[in-house]
XYZ file of C-alpha atoms in Angstrom:
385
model
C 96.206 44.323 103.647
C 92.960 43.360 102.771
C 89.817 46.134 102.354
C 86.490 44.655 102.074
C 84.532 47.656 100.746
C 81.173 45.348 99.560
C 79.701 42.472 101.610
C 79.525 39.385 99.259
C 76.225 40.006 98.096
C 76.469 43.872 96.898
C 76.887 43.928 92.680
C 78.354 46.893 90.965
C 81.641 47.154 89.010
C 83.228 49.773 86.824
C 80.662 49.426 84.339
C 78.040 46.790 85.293
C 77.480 44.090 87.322
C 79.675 41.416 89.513
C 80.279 40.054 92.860
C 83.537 41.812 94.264
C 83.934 40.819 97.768
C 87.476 42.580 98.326
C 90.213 44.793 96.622
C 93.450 44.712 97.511
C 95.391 48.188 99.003
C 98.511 49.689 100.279
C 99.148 49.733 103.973
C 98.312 52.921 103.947
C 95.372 54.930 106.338
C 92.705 56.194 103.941
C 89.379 56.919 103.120
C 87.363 55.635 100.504
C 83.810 56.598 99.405
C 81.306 54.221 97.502
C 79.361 55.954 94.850
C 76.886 53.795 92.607
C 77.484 53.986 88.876
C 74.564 53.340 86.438
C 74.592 49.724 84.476
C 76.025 50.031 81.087
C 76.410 46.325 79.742
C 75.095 42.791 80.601
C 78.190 41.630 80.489
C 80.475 40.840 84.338
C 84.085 41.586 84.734
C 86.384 39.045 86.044
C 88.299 39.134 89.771
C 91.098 39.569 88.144
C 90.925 42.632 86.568
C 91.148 44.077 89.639
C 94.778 42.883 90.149
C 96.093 43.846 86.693
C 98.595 45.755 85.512
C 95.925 47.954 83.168
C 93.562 48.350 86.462
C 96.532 49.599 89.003
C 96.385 53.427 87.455
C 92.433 53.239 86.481
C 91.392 51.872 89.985
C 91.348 55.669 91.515
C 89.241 56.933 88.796
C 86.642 54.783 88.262
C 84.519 55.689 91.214
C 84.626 59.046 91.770
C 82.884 61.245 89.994
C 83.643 63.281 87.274
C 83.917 66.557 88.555
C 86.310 65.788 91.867
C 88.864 63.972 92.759
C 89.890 62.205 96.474
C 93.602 62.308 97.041
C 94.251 59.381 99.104
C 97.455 58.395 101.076
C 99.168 61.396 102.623
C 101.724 60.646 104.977
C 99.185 60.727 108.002
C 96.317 59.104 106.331
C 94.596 62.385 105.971
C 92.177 63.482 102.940
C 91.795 66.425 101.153
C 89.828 67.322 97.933
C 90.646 68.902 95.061
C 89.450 69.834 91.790
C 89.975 67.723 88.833
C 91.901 69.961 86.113
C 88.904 71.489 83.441
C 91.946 70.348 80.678
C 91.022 71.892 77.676
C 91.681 69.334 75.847
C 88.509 68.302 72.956
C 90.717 65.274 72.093
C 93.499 63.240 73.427
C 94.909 62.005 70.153
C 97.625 64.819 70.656
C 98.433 63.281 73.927
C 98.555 59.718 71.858
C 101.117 61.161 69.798
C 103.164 62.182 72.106
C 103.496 58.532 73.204
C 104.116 57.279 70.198
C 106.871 60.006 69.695
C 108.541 57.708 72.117
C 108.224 53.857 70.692
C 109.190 54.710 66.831
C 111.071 52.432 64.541
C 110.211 49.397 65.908
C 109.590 47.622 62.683
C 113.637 47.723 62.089
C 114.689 45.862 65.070
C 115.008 42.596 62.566
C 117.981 44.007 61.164
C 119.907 44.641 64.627
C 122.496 41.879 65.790
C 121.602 40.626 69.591
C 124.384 41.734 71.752
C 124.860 38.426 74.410
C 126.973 38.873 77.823
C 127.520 35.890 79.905
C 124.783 33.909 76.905
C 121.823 36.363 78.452
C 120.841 38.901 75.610
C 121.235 42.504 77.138
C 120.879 44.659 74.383
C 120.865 45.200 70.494
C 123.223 46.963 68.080
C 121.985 48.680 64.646
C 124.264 47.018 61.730
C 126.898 49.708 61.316
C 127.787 49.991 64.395
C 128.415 46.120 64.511
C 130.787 46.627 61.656
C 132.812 48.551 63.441
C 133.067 46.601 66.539
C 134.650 44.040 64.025
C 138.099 45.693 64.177
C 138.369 44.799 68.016
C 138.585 40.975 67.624
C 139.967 40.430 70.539
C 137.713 42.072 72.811
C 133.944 41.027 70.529
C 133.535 38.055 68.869
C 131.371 39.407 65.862
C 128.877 36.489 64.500
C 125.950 36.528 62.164
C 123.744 35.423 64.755
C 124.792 38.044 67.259
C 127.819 39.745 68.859
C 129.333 38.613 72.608
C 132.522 39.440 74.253
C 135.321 36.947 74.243
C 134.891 34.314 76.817
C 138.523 35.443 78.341
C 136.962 38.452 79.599
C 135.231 36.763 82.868
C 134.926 39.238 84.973
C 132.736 42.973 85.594
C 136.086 44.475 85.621
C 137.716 42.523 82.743
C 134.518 43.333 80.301
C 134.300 47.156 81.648
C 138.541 47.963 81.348
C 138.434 46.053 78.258
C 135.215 47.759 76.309
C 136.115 51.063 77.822
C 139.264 50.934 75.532
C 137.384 50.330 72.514
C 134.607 53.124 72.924
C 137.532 55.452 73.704
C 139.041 54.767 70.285
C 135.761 55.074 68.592
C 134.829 58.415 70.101
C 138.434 59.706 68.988
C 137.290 58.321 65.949
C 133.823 60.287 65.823
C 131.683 57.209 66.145
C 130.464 57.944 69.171
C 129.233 61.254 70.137
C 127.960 63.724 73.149
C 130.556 61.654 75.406
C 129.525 61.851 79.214
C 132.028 60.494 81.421
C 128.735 58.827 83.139
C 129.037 55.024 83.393
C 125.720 52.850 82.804
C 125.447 49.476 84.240
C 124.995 46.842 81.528
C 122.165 44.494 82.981
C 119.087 42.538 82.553
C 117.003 43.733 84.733
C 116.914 46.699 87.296
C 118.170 44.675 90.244
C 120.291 41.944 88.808
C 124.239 41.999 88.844
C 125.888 43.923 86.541
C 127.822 42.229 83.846
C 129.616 45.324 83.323
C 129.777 49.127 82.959
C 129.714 51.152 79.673
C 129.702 54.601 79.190
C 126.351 56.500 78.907
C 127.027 58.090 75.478
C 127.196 54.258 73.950
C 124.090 53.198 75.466
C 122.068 53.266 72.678
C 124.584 52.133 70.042
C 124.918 48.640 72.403
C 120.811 48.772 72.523
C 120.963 47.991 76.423
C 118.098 49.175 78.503
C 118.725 52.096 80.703
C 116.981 53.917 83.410
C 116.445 57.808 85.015
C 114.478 59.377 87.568
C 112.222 61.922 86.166
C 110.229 64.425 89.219
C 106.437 66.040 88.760
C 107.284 69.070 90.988
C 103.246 69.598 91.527
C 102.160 72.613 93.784
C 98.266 73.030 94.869
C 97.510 76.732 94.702
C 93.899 77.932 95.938
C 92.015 79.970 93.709
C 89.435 83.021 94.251
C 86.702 80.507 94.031
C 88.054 78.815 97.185
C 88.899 75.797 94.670
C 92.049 74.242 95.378
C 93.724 72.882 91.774
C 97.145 71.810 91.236
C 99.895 73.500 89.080
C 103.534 71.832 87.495
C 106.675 73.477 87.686
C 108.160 73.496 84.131
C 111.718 73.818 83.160
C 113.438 74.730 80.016
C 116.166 72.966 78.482
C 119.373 75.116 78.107
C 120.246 75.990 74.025
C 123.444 74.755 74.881
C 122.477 71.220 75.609
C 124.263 68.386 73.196
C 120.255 66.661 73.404
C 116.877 68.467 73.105
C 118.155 71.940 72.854
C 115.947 74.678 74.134
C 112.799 71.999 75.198
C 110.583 71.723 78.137
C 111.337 69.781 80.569
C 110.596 68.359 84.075
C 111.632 70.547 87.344
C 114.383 67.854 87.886
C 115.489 64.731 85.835
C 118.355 62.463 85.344
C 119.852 58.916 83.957
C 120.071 56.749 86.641
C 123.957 55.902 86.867
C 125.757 52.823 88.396
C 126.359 52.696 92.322
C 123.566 55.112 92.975
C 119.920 54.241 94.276
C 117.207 56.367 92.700
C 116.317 58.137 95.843
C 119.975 59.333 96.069
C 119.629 59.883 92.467
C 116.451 62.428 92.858
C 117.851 64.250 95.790
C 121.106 64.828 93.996
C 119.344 65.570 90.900
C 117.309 68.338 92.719
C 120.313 69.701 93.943
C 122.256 70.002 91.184
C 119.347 71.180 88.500
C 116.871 73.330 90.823
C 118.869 74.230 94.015
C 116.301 72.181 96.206
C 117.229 71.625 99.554
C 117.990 67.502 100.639
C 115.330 67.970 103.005
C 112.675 69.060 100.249
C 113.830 66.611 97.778
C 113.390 63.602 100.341
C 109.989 64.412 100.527
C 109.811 62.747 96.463
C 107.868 60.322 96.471
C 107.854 57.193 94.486
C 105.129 56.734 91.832
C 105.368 54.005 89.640
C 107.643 53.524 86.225
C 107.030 54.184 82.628
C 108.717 52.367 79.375
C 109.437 53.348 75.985
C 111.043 51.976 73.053
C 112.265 54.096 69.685
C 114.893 52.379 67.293
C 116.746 54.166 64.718
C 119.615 52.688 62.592
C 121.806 55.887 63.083
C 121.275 56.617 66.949
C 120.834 52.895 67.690
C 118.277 51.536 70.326
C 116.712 53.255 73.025
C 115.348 51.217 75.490
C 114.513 53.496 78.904
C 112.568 52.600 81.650
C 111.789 55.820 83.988
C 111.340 55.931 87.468
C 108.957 58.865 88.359
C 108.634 60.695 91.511
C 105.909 63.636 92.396
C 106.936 66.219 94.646
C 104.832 68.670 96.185
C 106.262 71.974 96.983
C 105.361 75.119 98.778
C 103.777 77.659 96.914
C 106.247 80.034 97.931
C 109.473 77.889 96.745
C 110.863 78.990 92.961
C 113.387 76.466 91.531
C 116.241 78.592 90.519
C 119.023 76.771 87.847
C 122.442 76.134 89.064
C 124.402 73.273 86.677
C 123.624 75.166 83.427
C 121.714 72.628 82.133
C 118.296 74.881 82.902
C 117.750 78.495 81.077
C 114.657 78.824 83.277
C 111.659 77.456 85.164
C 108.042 78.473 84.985
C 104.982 77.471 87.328
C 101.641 76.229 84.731
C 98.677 75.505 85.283
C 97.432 71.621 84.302
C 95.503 72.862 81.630
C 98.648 75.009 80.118
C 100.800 72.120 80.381
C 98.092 69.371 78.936
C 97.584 71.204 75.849
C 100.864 72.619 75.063
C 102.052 68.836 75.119
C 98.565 68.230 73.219
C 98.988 70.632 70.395
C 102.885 71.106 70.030
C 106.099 69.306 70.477
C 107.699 72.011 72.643
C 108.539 69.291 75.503
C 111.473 66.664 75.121
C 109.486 63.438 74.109
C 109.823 61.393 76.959
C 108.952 63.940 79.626
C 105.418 63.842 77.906
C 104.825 60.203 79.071
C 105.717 60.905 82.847
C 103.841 64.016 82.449
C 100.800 62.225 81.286
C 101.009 58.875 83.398
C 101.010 61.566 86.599
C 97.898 63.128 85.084
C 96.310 59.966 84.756
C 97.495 58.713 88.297
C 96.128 62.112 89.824
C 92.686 62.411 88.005
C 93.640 65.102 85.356
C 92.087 62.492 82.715
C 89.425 60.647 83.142
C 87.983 57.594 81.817
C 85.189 59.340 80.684
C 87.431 60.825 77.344
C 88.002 59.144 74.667
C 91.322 57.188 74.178
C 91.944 57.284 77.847
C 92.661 53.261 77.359
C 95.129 53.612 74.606
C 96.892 56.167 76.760
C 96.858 53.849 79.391
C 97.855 50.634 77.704
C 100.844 52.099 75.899
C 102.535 54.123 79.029
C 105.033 50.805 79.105
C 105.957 49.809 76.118
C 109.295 48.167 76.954
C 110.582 45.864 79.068
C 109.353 47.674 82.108
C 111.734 45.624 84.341
């Protein structure tokens, strides 16, 4: 669908002057309001900023005004406003950080061997692990180069039964830890064919790229000043838990495992971490993907590409925990949440990056503040595909 917001003649854009004669939008009912912006630079902006990638999340922001925020495309095209967050934050560098918690270790990737599948390179293993997988000739053919499976194993099944024996070994062996029983599809993109199944506990040693669904659970609360701003339910990760002991977390998260779309995935996922009801969780909706890379040569290669969701619950609704994986859940205020990830490393890394993509997306940071642009350009890292 095509919105023509300026007849061919008008001239404004972000920050000065062009000729935009149309911007493309979802087929979705919504309002939009024009608001003139004062002329910063001589300099134009080409058409096709407005189609990409960096412009998608920035579009929303850009014209409104500082103080407020439109929330466009409810289910019935309706429009409601609501206050942008007063985040506390003097700085976002601490919000940078947390991003580049996420994409560490980069600079070692020359020493891990390409791991090939069919000839298409699908992941990438750190050099001791390779060494290992040189005791299973028969199942990887171990080269300088890079490391494949033996061309006898031609099939998803044949590859799976066959590497499934050799990680079974290895964890025996103490190689590979914080076993799952959760198998990942080995692929090279989201929606291409499998080449075969591995389980989630080697993902990172084989350097393949692996997904999740991670949920905002956002709930707009009305204040005594008739304001109404949003706050993010917040869970804590059990003390118990092989990974991230003890830190903050989303209201509901999870890899995304073979066989399983990630709708399915969030409303089991909501289920099984927060007791939400199938006919709450439906009401998830998609928004968007972020990317991250971090390489280490004893944990291997993480390469994770998230699907996030926002949900918008009642005020009255209270997560409770139910799989154990939870010690609690706490309601916070934007502001609470922005600078606790700003000033501390009390969430699990990657939640951080959803966390602040959804602020972004819903006008908790603005343009306006300083290193909004290197937050933006470094939300997906990786091979966001």
């Amino acid at each position: 669908m095509i919105a023509h917001i300026l007849p061919k003649s008008s001239v404004c854009t972000p920050l000065s002057c062009a000729t935009v004669q149309s911007v493309r939008l979802r087929p979705t009912a919504v309002s939009f309001q024009w608001r003139e912006l004062p002329t910063r630079s001589k300099h134009t902006l080409s058409s096709k900023w407005f189609t990409s990638p960096a412009s998608q999340s920035v579009r929303s922001t850009l014209f409104t005004s500082p103080s407020r925020v439109q929330r466009f495309g409810s289910p019935r095209g309706s429009c409601s406003t609501l206050s942008m967050s007063d985040l506390d934050i003097t700085s976002l560098e601490g919000l940078k950080q947390r991003i580049t918690d996420c994409n560490k270790g980069l600079s070692i990737l020359e020493d891990f061997k390409p791991f090939l599948v069919e000839g298409k390179h699908v992941g990438a293993m750190p050099p001791q692990f390779a060494q290992h997988l040189e005791r299973f000739p028969t199942v990887f053919n171990v080269q300088e180069a890079a490391i494949s499976l033996q061309a006898e194993l031609n099939s998803v099944e044949a590859r799976t039964e066959a590497v499934a024996g050799v990680l079974e070994q290895l964890k025996e062996e103490g190689v590979i830890s914080g076993w799952r029983d959760e198998m990942y599809p080995v692929l090279e993109s989201f929606h291409a064919p499998p080449l075969l199944c591995i389980e989630r506990a080697a993902a990172k040693l084989f350097g393949i790229k692996a997904y999740g669904v991670h949920v905002n659970g956002i709930v707009t609360v009305e204040g005594p000043d008739g304001v109404k701003r949003e706050e993010l339910w917040v869970g804590r990760r059990s003390p118990s838990k092989q990974t991230w002991p003890g830190k903050l977390d989303h209201i509901v998260a999870g890899g995304q495992p073979h066989g399983l779309s990630p709708k399915d995935n969030v409303v089991k996922e909501c289920a099984e971490e927060a007791g939400i009801p199938a006919e709450l969780a439906l009401k998830a909706q998609p928004a968007g993907a972020i990317s991250y890379q971090t390489a280490s040569y004893e944990k291997g290669l993480s390469r994770d590409v998230l699907f996030c969701y926002d949900i918008h619950l009642p005020a009255d609704f209270v997560p409770v925990p139910q799989d154990g994986e939870v010690s609690e859940f706490m309601r916070w205020p934007m502001n609470k949440v922005a600078s606790t990830m700003s000033n501390t490393t009390d969430f699990k890394p990657n939640v951080c990056v959803v966390i602040i993509d959804m602020m972004i997306r819903r006008g908790h940071l603005s343009p306006e503040q300083d290193g909004y642009l290197d937050i933006l350009s470094n939300l997906r890292v990786g091979d966001c595909s």
